XYZ file of C-alpha atoms in Angstrom:
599
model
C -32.592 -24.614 45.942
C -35.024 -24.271 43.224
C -37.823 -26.768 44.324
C -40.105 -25.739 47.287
C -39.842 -28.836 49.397
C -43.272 -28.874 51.150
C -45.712 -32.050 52.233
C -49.110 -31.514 52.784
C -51.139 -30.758 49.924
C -53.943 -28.032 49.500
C -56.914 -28.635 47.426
C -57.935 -26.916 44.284
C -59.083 -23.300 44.808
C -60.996 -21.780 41.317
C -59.598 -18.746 41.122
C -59.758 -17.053 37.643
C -56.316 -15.493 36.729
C -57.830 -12.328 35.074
C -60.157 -11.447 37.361
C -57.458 -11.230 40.003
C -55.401 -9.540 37.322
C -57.717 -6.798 36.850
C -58.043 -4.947 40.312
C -54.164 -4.745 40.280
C -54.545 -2.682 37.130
C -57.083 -0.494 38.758
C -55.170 -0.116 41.802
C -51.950 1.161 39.787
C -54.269 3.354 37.118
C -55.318 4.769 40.768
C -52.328 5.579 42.372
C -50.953 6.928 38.825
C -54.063 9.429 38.518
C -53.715 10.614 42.124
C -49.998 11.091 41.689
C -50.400 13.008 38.769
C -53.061 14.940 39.736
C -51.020 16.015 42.468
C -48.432 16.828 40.780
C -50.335 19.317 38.231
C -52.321 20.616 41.531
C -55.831 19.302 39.359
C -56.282 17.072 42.392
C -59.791 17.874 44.141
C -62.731 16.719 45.957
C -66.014 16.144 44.062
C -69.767 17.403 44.885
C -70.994 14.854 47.006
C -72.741 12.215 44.689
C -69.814 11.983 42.858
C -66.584 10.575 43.108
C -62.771 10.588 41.351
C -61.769 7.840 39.650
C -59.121 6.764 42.110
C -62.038 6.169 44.684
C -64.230 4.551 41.650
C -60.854 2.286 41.358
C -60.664 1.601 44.632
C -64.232 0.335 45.228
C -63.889 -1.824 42.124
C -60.829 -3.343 43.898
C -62.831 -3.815 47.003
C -65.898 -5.849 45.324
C -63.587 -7.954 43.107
C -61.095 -8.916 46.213
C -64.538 -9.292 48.252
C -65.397 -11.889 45.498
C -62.647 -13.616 45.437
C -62.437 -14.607 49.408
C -66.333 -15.577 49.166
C -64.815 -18.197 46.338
C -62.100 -19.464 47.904
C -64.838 -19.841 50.982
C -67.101 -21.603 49.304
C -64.284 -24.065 47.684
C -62.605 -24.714 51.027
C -66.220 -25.372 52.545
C -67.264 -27.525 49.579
C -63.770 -30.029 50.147
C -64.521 -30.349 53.826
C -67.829 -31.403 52.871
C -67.421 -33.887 50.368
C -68.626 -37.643 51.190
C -66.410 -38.990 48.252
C -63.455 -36.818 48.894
C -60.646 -38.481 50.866
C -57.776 -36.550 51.860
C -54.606 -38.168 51.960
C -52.484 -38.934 55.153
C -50.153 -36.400 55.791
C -46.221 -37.703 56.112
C -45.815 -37.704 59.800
C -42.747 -35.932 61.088
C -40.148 -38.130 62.839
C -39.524 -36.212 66.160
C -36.130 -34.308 67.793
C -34.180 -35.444 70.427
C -34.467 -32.840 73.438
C -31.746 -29.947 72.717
C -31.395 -31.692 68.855
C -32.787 -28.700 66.170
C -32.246 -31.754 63.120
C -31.908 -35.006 62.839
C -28.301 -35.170 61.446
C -26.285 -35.606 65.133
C -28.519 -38.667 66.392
C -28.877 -40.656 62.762
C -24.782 -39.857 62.019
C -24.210 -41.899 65.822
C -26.021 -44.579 65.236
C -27.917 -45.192 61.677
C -29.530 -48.596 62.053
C -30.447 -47.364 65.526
C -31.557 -44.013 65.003
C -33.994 -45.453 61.639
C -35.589 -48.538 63.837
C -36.912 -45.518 65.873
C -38.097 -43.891 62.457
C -39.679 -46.748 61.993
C -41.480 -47.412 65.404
C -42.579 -44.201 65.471
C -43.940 -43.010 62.183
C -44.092 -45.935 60.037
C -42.455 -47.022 56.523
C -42.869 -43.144 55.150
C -41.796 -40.395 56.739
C -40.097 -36.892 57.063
C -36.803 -36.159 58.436
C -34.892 -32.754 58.817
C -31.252 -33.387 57.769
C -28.633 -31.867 55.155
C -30.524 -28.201 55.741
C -33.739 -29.676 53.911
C -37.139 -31.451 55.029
C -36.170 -35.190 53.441
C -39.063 -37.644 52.898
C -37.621 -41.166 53.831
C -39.033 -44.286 52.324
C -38.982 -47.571 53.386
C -39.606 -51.482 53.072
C -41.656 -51.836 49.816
C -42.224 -48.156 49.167
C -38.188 -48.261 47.948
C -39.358 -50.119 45.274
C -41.782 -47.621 44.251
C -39.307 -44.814 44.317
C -36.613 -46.609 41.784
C -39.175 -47.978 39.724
C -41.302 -44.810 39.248
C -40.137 -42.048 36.168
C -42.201 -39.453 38.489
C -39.248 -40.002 40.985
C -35.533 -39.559 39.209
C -32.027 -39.490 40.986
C -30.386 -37.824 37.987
C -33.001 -34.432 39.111
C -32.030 -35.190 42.864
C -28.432 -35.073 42.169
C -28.709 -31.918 39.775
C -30.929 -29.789 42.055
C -28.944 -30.415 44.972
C -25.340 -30.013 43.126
C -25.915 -28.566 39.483
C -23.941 -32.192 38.783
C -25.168 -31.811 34.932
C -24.262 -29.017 34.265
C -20.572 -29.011 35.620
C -20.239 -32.655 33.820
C -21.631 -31.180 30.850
C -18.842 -28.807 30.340
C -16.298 -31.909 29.888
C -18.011 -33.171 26.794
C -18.889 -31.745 23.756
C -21.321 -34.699 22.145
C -24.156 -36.476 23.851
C -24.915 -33.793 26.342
C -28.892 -34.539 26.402
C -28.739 -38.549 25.236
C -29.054 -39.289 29.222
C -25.984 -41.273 29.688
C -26.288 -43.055 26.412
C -23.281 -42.920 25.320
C -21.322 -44.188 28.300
C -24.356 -47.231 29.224
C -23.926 -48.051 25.269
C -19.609 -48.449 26.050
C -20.245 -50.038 29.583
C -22.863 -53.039 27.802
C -21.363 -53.770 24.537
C -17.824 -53.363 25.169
C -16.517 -52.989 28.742
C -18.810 -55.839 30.570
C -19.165 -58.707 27.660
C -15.444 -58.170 27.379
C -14.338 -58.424 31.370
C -12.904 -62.555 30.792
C -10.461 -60.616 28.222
C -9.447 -57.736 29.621
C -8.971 -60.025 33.092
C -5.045 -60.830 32.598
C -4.196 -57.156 32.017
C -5.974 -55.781 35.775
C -4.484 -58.581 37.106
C -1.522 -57.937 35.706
C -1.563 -54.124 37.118
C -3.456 -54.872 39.879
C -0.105 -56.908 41.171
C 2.621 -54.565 39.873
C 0.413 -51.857 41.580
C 0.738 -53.259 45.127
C 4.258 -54.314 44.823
C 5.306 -51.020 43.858
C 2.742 -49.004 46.309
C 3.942 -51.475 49.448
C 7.511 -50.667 48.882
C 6.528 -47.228 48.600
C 3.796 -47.292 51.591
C 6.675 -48.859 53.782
C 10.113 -47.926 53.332
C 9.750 -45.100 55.291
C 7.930 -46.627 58.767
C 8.958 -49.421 60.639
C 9.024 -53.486 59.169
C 9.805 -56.096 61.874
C 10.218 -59.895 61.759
C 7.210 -61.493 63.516
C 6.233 -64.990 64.038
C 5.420 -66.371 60.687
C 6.184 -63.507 58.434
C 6.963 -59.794 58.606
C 4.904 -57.140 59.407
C 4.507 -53.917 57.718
C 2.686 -50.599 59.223
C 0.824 -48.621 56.001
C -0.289 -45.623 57.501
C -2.921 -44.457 54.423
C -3.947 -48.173 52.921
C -6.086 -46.441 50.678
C -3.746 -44.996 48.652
C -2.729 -48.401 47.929
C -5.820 -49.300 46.359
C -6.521 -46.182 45.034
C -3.359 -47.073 42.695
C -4.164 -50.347 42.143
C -7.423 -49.594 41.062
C -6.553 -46.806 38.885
C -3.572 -48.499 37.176
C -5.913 -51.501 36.456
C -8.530 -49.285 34.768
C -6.486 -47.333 33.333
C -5.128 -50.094 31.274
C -8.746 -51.460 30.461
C -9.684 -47.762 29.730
C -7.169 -46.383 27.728
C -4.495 -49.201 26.996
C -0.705 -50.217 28.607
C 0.940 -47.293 26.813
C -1.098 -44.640 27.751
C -1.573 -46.154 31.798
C 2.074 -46.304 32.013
C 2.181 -42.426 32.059
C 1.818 -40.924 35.288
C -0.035 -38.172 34.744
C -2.509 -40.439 33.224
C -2.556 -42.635 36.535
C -2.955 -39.448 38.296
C -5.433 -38.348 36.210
C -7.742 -41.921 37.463
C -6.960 -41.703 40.912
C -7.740 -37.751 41.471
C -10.855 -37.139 39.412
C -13.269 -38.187 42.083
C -10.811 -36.200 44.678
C -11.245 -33.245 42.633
C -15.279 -33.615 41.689
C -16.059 -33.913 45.227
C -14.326 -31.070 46.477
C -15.877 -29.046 44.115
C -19.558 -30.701 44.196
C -19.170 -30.866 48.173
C -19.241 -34.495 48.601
C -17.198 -34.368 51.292
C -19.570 -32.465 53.788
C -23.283 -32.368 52.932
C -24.027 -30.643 55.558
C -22.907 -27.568 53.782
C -25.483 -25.125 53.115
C -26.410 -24.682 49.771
C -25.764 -21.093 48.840
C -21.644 -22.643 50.060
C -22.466 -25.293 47.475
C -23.925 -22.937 45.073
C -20.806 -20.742 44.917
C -18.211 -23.377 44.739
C -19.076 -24.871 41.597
C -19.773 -21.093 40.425
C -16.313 -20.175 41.242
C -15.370 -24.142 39.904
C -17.644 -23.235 36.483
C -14.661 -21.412 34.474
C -11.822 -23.250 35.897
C -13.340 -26.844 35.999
C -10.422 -28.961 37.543
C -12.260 -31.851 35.572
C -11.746 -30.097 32.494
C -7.606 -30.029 32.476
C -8.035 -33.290 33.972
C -9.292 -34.204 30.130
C -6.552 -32.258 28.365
C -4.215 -34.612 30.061
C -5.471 -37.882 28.739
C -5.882 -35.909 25.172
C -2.629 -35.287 25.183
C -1.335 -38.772 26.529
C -3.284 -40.455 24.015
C -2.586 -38.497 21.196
C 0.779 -40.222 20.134
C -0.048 -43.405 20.990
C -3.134 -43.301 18.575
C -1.015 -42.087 15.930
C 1.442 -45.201 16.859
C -1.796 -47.576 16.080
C -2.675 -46.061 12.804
C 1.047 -46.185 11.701
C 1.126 -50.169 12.446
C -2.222 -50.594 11.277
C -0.975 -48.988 7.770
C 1.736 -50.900 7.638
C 0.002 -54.608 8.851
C -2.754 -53.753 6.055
C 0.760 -52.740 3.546
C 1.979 -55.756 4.503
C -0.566 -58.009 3.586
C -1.470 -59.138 6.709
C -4.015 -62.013 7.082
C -6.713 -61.557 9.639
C -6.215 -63.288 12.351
C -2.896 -61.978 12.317
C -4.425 -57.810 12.200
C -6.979 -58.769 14.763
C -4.274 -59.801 17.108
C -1.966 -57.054 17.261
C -5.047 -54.631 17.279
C -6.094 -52.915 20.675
C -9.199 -53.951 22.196
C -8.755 -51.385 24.832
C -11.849 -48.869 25.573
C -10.260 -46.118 24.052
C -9.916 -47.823 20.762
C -13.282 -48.937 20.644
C -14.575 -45.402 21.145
C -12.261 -44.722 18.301
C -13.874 -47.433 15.851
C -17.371 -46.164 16.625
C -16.452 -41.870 16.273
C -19.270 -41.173 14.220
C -21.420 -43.543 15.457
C -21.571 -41.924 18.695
C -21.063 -38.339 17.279
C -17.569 -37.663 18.482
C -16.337 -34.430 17.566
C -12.429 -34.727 18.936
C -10.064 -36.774 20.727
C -10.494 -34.076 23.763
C -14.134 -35.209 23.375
C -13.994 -38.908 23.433
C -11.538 -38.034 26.442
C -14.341 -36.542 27.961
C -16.768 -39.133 27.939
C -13.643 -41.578 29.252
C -13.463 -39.188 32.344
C -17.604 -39.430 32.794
C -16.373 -43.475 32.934
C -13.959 -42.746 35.708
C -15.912 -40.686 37.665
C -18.642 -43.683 37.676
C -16.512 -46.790 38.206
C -12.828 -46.102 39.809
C -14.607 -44.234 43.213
C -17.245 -47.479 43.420
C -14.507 -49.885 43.094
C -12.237 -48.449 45.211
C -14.814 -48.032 47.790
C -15.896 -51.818 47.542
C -11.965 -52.744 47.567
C -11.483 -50.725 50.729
C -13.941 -51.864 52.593
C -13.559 -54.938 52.111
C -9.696 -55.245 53.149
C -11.081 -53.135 56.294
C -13.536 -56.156 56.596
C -10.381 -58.585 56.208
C -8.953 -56.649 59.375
C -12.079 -56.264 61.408
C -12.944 -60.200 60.802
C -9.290 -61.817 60.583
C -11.044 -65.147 60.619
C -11.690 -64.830 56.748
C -8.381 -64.549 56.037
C -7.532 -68.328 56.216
C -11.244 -69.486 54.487
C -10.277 -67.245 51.148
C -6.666 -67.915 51.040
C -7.974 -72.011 51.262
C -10.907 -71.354 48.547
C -8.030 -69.830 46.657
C -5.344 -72.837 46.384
C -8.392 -75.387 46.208
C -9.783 -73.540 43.424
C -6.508 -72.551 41.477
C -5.712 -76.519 42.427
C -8.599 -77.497 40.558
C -8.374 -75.522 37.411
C -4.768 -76.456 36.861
C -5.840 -80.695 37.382
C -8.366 -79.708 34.638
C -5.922 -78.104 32.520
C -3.633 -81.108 32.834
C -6.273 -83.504 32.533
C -7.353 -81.652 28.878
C -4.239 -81.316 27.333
C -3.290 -84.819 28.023
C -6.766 -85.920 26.555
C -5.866 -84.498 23.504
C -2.704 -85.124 22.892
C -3.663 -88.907 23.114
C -6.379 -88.150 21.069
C -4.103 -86.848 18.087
C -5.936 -83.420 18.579
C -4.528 -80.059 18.553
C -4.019 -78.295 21.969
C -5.537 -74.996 22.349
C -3.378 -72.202 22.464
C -4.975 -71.049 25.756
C -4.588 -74.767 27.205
C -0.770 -75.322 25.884
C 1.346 -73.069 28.427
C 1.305 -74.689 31.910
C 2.820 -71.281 33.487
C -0.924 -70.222 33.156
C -2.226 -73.053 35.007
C -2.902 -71.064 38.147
C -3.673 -67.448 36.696
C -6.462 -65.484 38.393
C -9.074 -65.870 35.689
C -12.672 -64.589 35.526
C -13.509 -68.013 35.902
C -11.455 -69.186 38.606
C -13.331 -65.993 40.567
C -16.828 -66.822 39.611
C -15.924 -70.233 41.480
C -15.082 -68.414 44.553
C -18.248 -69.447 46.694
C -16.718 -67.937 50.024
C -15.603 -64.995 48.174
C -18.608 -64.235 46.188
C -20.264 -64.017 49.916
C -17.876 -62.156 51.586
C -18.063 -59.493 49.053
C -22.033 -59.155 49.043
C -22.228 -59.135 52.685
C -19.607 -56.498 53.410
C -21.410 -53.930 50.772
C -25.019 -55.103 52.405
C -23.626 -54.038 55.731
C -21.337 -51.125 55.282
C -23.549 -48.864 52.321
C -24.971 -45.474 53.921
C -28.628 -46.653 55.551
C -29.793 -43.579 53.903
C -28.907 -43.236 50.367
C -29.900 -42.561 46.879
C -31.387 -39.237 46.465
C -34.399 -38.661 44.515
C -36.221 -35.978 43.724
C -40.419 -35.948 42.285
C -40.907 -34.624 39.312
C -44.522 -34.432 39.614
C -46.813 -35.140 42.534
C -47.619 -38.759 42.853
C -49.520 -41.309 44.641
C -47.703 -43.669 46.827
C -49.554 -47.334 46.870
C -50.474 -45.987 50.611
C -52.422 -43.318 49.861
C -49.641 -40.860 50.793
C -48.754 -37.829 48.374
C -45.557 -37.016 47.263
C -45.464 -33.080 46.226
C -43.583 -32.261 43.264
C -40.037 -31.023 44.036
C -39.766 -33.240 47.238
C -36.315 -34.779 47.729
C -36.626 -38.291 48.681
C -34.094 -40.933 50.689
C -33.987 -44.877 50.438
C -33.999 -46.479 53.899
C -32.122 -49.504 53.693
C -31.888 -50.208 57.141
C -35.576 -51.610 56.543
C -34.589 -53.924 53.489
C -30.451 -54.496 54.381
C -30.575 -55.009 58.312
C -34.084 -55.700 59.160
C -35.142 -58.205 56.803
C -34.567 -61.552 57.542
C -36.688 -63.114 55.016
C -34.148 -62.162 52.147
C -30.715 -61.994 54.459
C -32.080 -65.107 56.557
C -31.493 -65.089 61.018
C -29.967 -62.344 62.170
C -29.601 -59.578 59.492
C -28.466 -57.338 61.564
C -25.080 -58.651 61.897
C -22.122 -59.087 59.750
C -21.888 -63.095 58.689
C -19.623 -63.587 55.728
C -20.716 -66.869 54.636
C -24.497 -65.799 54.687
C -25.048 -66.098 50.887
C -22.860 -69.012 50.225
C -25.246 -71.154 47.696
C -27.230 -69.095 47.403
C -26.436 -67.973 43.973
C -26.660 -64.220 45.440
C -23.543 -62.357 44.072
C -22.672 -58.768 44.928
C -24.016 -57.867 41.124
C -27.898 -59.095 41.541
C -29.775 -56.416 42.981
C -33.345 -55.843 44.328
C -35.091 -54.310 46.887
C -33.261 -56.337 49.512
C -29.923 -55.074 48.454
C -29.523 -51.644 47.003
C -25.339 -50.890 46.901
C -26.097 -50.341 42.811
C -29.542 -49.143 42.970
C -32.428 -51.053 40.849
C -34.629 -50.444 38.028
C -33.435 -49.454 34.430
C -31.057 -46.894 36.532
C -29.043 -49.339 37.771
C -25.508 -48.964 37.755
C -24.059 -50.499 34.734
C -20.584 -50.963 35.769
C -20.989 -53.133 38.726
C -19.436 -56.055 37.178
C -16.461 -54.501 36.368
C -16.455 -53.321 40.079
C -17.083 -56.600 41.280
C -14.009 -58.485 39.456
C -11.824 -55.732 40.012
C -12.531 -55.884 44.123
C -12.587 -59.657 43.930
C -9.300 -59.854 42.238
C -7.860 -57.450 44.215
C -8.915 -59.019 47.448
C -7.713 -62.675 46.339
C -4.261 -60.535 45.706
C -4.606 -59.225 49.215
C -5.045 -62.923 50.966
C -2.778 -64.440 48.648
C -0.110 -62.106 49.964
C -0.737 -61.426 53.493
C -1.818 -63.716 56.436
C -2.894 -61.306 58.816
C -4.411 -57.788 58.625
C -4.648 -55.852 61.715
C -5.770 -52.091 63.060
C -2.878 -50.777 63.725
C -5.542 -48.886 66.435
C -7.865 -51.079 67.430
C -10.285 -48.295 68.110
C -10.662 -47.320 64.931
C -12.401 -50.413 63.815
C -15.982 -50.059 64.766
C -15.720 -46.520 62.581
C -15.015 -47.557 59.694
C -17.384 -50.839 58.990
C -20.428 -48.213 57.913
C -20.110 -45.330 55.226
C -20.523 -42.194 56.730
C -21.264 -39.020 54.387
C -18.222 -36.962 54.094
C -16.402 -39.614 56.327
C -12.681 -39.451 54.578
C -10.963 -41.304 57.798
C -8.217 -44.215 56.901
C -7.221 -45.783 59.332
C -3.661 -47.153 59.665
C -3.452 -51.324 58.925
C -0.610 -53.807 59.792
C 0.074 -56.550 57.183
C 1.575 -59.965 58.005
C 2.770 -61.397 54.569
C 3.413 -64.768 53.696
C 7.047 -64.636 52.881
């Protein structure tokens, strides 16, 4: 750890450099002029009156030392005495547990618990001891202050703690100082505006991705007939979405033909595996010189970095495929509209179209920047996905309210669609080619989501409950002023308490935050994508994660997938449940689920 992580500040003691620099130089011309002297044998005592220069140097040392205590005396006695001068509070220390020597065992048994204690006992701002460091925890309104403040920055946090720039660094070779420019820039102008588009194609992977991974999850462990359908046992549902999800953004990433290869799909699944294990992610309770020399002995054979040759060399024939038809539409003659509809629109290509623009330097290097993409969105949605199919299991109630929002919805749209192309076709008018085929009456659209009230909830309020109570690392760059008076020293490493703002505020959750309701934010035009102090899964501020829409369909969709599916999700132990409803650092247990389908 570079930063000294320290909380009460001393005042300013004026002590001139130089004059502190000059008895060190006597003291060494001393020592060197006795040494030598001794050496030669020139060394001797003096008349008395007189003295060597060693002694000479030594009472200079003396008077100048002597000096500089009566300063700092008279500085220290001057800031106690001060009428104007008020210090600031110090950040109290939240207290052990007897026979606890941190605070890691009693918050990882019961967060919310543990942090209503923090709270009773030291106030919004305070200090804990976890993760081998002295953390300063802020809560209630002081969150905002920490996200909204450039003194405080998560990108430091995560880069002091983990060298994470540095290792991520060495995938790229473009853009390595533009502070995520580059990937915010593909994220807002082409991934997000984009998301109705690119909607048919996850869904369309997002389904052949769970028929294929059920089969697979199955076939080896038992499948009985039950009352109204069969059951199946998955023993690791997780990989299940972990292949859903990376299939599905694959494809949006990188296009059908490259997704279909399964290195590639690998390659979207694994990343995250293989930057945690080498960051730590997994166990933060690691001390740091551990986490130091992993990513040293990680540095020259970054498992990110053949990760990225993979994708290279996936994508380099299919690119030369598109600039072959492209030659030969534009050869051709090829009107517009025409050219424009046989051309990708995948991310890949779009990267492509903008090379210089963004300062590309190879195909290895736009591949780079793609894997900075994964490492950002596939983990997120997977997690959201996860947990909420866990939240299916836990709350099997839901089950039949989103499979009925569903068929009413999909209902609706198709009516509509009916309705429309009727209209028209009495009117003399032509049909629209997205209107004319009825087989798409009843596809999962971006639409038909966004008019999933019950789902829209659901989603929110399983993130609100299950993110980490403490979470987003930051670390000051400078010392600042919290609105309280409190200082926070420069270095400090700083923790969001959402326990204050997710469980204990009823005033943005409404009665009884601290409970799991999944119809809490049902018109209330709250969707899991609009964040503030009050619900921090994404973080706030100008840092706020830019991909959470894409996160968002992709969960939703695969959760309507899910219910449309299945009828029942169950623990296959019971015990398990309770575990698994919160994030807990390093916390990689799945537990096994039984599906009911439909059939």
């Amino acid at each position: 750890m570079i930063g000294v992580l320290y909380v009460n500040t001393l005042p300013t003691v004026p002590v001139d450099a130089f004059s502190l620099l000059v008895p060190i130089l006597l003291a060494l011309v001393s020592v060197t002029y006795i040494a030598f002297s001794k050496m030669l044998g020139t060394h001797h005592s003096y008349p008395q009156g007189e003295q060597s220069l060693s002694k000479t140097c030594f009472d200079v040392l003396v008077n100048i030392l002597d000096q500089q205590r009566k300063k700092i005396a008279i500085s220290l006695s001057n800031y106690n005495t001060q009428p104007n001068k008020s210090r600031p509070p110090p950040i109290p220390m939240v207290s052990l547990r007897p026979g606890d020597r941190t605070h890691d065992k009693e918050y990882h048994e019961n967060q919310d618990k543990f942090l209503t204690r923090c709270l009773a006992e030291a106030g919004p701002v305070f200090k804990l001891s976890m993760h081998h460091l002295q953390i300063i925890v802020v809560s209630d309104e002081y969150i905002r202050e920490m996200f909204l403040n450039e003194n405080f920055s998560n990108v430091d946090a995560l880069n002091e703690l983990m060298g994470v720039k540095t290792f991520l660094h060495m995938l790229i070779k473009s853009g390595k100082n533009n502070d995520a420019r580059i990937q915010n820039s593909i994220i807002l102008e082409h991934l997000t505006p984009n998301l109705g588009k690119y909607q048919a194609e996850m869904v369309g992977a997002l389904e052949s991705a769970l028929v294929k991974e059920f089969r697979l999850s199955t076939e080896k462990v038992y499948e009985k007939e039950s009352q109204g359908g069969k059951e199946r046992l998955v023993m690791n549902p997780v990989a299940i979405f972990e292949s859903m999800v990376g299939k599905s953004t694959s494809t949006v990433f990188m296009g059908a033909e490259v997704a279909n290869n399964p290195e590639v799909l690998e390659t979207f699944v694994m990343s995250m595996h293989d930057f945690a294990n080498v960051m730590g992610l997994n166990d933060l309770d690691l001390p740091f010189w551990r986490r130091w020399l992993n990513l040293k002995l990680n540095y020259f054979n970054n498992p990110l970095k053949r990760r990225v040759q993979i994708l290279a060399k996936a994508a380099t024939p299919v690119i030369l495929e598109r600039r072959q038809r492209e030659a030969r539409l534009i050869n051709e003659s090829a009107d517009a509209p025409e050219f424009l509809k046989q051309r990708p629109h995948d991310i890949l290509q779009k990267m492509l179209d903008r090379f210089d623009e963004y300062g590309f330097i190879d195909l290895e290097d736009i591949c780079g920047h793609i894997m900075l993409l994964i490492l950002t969105s596939v983990h997120t949605t997977i997690d959201a996905s996860t947990a909420m199919v866990y939240y299916l299991a836990a709350y099997p109630e839901t089950i039949p309210v989103l499979h009925r929002e569903q068929v009413q919805v999909l209902d609706a749209i198709q009516q509509e669609r009916q309705q429309e192309r009727s209209s028209r076709l009495e009117k003399g008018l032509e049909v629209n080619v997205d209107l004319l085929d009825p087989a798409h009456d009843r596809d999962l659209t971006s639409a038909a989501l966004k008019r999933m009230i019950h789902l829209e909830s659901f989603q929110r309020e399983v993130l609100r409950c299950r993110t980490e109570a403490l979470t987003h690392f930051h670390m000051a760059r400078k010392e600042t002023l919290l609105s309280n008076g409190m200082v926070i020293p420069t270095y400090s490493m700083m923790l969001a308490n959402l326990t204050s703002t997710h469980a204990n505020n009823s005033a943005a959750h409404g009665p009884n935050p601290g409970e799991f309701q999944p119809w809490r934010y049902v018109g209330t035009h709250k969707t899991m994508t609009k964040v503030g102090v009050d619900y921090l899964p994404f973080g706030m501020g100008k840092h706020v994660c830019p991909g959470r829409f894409m996160a968002s369909q992709q969960s939703k969709t695969l959760v309507s997938l899910i219910v449309s599916k299945f009828e029942k999700i169950a623990f296959h132990d019971p015990s398990q449940a309770a575990h698994v409803l919160r994030t807990q650092y390093g916390d990689v247990s799945k537990p096994a689920l039984v599906f009911t389908s439909r059939e």
